[in-house]
Coordinates of C-alpha atoms in Angstrom, one line a residue:
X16 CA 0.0 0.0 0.0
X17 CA 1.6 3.2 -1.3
X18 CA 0.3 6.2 0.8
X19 CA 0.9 10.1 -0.5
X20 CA 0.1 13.3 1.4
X21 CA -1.7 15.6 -1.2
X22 CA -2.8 18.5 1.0
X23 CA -1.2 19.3 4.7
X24 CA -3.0 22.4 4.4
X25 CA -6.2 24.0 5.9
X26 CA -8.8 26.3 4.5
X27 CA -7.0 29.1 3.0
X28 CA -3.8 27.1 2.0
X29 CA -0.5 28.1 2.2
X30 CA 0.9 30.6 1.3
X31 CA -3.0 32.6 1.9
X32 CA -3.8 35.4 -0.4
X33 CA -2.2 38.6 -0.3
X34 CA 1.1 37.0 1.5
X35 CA 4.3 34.7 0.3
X36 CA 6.3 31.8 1.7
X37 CA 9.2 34.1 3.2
X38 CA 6.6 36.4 5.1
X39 CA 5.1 33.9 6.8
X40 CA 8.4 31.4 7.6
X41 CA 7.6 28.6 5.2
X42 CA 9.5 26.5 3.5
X43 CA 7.1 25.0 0.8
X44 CA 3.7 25.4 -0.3
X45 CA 0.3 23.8 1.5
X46 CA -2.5 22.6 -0.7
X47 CA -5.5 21.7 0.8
X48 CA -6.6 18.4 2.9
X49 CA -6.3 15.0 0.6
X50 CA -4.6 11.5 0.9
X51 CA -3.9 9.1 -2.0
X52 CA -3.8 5.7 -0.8
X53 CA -2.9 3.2 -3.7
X54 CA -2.4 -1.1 -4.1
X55 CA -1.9 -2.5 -7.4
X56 CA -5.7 -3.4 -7.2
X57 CA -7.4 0.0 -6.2
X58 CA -6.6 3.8 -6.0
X59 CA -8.5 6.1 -3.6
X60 CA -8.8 9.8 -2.7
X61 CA -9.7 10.6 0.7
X62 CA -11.0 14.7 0.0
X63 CA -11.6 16.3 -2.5
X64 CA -10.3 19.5 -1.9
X65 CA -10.1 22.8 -4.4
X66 CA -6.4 22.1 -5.3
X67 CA -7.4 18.9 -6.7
X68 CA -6.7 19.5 -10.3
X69 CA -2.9 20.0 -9.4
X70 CA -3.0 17.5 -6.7
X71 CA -3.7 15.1 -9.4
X72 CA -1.3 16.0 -11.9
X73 CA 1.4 16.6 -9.6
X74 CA 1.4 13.3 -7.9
X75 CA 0.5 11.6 -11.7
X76 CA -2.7 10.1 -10.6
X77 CA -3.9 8.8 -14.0
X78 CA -7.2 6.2 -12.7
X79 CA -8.8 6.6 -9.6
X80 CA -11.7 4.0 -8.3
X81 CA -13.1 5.9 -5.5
X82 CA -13.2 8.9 -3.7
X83 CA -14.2 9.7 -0.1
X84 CA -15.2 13.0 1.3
X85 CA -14.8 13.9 5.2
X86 CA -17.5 16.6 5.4
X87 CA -18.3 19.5 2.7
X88 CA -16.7 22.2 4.0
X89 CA -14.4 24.2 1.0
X90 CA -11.3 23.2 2.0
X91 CA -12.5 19.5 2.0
X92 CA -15.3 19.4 -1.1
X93 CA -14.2 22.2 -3.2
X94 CA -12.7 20.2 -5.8
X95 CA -15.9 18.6 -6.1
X96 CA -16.9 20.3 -9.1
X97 CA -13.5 19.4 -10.9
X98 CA -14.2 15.7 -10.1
X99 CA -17.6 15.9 -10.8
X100 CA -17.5 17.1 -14.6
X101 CA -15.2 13.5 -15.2
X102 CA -16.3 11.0 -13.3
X103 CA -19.0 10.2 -16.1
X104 CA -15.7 9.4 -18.0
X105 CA -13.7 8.2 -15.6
X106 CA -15.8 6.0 -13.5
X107 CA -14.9 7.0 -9.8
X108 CA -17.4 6.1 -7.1
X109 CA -17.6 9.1 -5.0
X110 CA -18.8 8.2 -1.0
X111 CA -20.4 10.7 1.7
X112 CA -22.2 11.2 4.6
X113 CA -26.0 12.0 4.5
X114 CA -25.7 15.8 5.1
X115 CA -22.2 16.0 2.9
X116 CA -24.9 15.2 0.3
X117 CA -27.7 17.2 1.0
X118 CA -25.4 20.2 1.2
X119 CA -24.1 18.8 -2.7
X120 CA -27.5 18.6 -3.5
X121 CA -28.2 22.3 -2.2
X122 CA -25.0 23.8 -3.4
X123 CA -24.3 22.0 -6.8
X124 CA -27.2 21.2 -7.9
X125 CA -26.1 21.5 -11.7
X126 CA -23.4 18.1 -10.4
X127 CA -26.2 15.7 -9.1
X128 CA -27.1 14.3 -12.5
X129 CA -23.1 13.8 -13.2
X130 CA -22.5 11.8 -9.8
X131 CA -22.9 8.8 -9.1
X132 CA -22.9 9.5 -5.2
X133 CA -23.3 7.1 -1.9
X134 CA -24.2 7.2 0.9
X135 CA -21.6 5.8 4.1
X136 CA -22.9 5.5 7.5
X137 CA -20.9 5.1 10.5
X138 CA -19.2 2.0 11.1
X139 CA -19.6 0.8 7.1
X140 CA -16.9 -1.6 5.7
X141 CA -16.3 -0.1 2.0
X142 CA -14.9 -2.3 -0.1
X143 CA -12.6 -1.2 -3.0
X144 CA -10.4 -3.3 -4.7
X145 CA -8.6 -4.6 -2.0
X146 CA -8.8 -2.0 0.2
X147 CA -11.6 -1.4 2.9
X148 CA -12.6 1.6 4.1
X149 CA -14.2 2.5 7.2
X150 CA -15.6 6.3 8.3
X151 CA -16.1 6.8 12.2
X152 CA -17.5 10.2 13.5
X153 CA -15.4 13.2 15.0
X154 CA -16.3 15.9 16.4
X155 CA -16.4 18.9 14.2
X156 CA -19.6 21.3 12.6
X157 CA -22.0 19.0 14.1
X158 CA -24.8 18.3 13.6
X159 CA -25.2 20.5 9.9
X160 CA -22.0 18.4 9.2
X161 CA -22.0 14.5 9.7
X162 CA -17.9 15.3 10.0
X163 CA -16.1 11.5 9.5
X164 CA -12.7 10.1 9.4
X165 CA -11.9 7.2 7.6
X166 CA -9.8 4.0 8.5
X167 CA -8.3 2.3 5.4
X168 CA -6.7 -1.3 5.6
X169 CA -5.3 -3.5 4.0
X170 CA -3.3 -6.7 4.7
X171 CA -3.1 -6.3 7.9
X172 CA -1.8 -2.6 8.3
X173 CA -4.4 0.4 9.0
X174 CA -3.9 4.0 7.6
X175 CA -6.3 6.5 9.5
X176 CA -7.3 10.2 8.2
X177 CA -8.7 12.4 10.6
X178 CA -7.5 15.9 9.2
X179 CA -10.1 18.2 10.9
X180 CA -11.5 16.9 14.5
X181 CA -11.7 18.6 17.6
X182 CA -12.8 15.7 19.5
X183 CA -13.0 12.0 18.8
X184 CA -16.1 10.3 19.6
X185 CA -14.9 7.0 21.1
X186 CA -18.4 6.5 22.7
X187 CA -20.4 6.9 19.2
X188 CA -20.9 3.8 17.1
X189 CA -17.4 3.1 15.0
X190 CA -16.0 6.2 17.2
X191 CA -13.0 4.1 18.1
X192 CA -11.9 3.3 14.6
X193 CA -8.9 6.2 14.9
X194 CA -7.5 4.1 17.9
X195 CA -4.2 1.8 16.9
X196 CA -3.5 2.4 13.5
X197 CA 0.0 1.8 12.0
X198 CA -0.2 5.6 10.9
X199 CA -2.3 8.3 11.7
X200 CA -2.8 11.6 10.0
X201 CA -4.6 14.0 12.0
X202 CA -5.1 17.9 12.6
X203 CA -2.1 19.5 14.0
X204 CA -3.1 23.0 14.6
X205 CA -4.5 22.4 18.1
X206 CA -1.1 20.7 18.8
X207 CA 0.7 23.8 17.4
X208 CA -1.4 26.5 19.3
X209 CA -1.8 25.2 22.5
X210 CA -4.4 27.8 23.1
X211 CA -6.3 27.3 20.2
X212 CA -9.2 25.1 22.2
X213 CA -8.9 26.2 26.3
X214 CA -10.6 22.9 27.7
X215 CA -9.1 20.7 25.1
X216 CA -5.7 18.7 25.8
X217 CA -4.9 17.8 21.9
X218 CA -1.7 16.5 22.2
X219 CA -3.2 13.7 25.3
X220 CA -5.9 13.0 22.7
X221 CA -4.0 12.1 20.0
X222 CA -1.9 10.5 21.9
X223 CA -4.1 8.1 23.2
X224 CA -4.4 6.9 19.5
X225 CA -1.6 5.2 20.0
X226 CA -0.7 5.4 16.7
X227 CA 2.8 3.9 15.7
X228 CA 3.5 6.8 13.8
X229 CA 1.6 10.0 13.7
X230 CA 1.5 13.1 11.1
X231 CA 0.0 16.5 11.5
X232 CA -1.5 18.3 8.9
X233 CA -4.2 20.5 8.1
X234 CA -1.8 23.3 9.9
X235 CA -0.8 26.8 8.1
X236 CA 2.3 28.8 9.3
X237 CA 0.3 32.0 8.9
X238 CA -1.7 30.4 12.0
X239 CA 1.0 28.0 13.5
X240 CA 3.8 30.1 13.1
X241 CA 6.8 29.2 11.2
X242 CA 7.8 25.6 9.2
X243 CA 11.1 25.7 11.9
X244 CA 9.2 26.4 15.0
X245 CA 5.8 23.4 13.6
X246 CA 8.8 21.1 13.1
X247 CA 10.2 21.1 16.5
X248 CA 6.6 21.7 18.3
X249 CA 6.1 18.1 16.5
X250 CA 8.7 16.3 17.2
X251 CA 8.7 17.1 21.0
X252 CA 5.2 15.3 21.1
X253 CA 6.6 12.1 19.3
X254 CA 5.2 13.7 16.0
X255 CA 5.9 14.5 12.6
X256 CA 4.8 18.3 10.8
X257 CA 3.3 16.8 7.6
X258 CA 4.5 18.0 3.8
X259 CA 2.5 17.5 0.4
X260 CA 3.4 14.9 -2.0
X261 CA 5.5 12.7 0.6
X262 CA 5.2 8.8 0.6
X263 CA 4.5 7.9 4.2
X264 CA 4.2 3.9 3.3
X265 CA 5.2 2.6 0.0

């Protein structure tokens, strides 16, 4: 299993409008969220977000079978249109939660006829290729958005995507699905400003993951501060600041 970071990025990317790398002490660009998970028998996009078109080309996707989407906020679902005006070509099966749809349905009304959408609940064992994928709840937007994360295995390792969650939901059905996976992506800027949630202990929370190996992305260094300062934040919590177009397994 070959797995690529596409987007360690947040909402307004990095570098944001109206600023550049060197003004805001980055080292590289920051698309937003996605993870390409690949076997010889199935490729799959976890987010579809509004860099998706470069995204693609840039890591030389040329077939993808199925494509997952955390919640439909922009940063997440804004490549949806992009996707959506080829996947009568292309074939990709395109999964979301009940309100990711309706707010398709409400917002892009002009891409309903085009997708071929379904619906994933909680807890559902998606089959593609052979790869399964499971979505567990978080805790983020509720209850407009049905927010999920996904856990994707195959033969016998677990990759788990969780880039924008300010709680897991343990308790829920499937909420333990992020626990134990071989490697973990999950959002890093409450690990980077401390302050950022005042009753929330981020880094306890992702640590009891237990991940073997854990990466931090949807983070922004116009937020977080600079690449030098997330890098070291990271590593003294046993993590690791994530970059775009890295091969974490593979």
């Amino acid at each position: 299993m070959n797995v690529t970071l596409l987007g360690s990025g947040e909402m307004t990317g990095v570098p944001p409008m109206f600023t550049d790398l060197e003004s805001i002490g980055a080292e590289r660009r920051r698309r937003r969220p996605g993870l390409l998970v690949e076997t010889a028998a199935a490729t799959v996009m976890l987010d579809v977000s509004p860099d998706v078109r470069e995204q693609v080309l840039e890591a030389q996707i040329d077939t993808l079978d199925a494509a997952f989407v955390t919640h439909f906020h922009h940063d997440h679902a804004g490549g949806i249109d992009d996707l959506g005006l080829l996947v009568p070509h292309v074939g990709t099966d395109v999964r979301m939660t009940e309100t990711a749809i309706s707010h398709l349905r409400n917002e892009r009304e002009y891409l309903v006829d085009d997708i071929d959408v379904e619906t994933i609940q909680h807890g559902d064992q998606v089959t593609v290729g052979d790869l399964t994928v499971v979505p567990f709840p978080v805790a983020h937007g509720r209850p407009e958005f049905d927010t999920v994360g996904f856990a994707v295995y195959h033969e016998g390792t677990k990759v788990v995507y969780a880039p924008d969650v300010e709680r897991f939901c343990p308790d829920r059905p499937a909420g333990a699905e992020y626990r134990d996976a071989d490697l973990l992506f999950v959002e890093g800027s409450p690990i980077l400003q401390e302050d950022l949630y005042d009753e929330i202990d981020f880094v306890e929370i992702v640590g009891e993951a237990a991940a073997d190996r854990t990466v931090l992305v949807h983070v922004n260094e116009f937020f977080d501060g600079p690449t030098e300062t997330m890098v070291e934040t990271a590593e003294e919590h046993g993590f690791e600041l994530g970059q775009d177009f890295e091969t974490y397994l593979g």
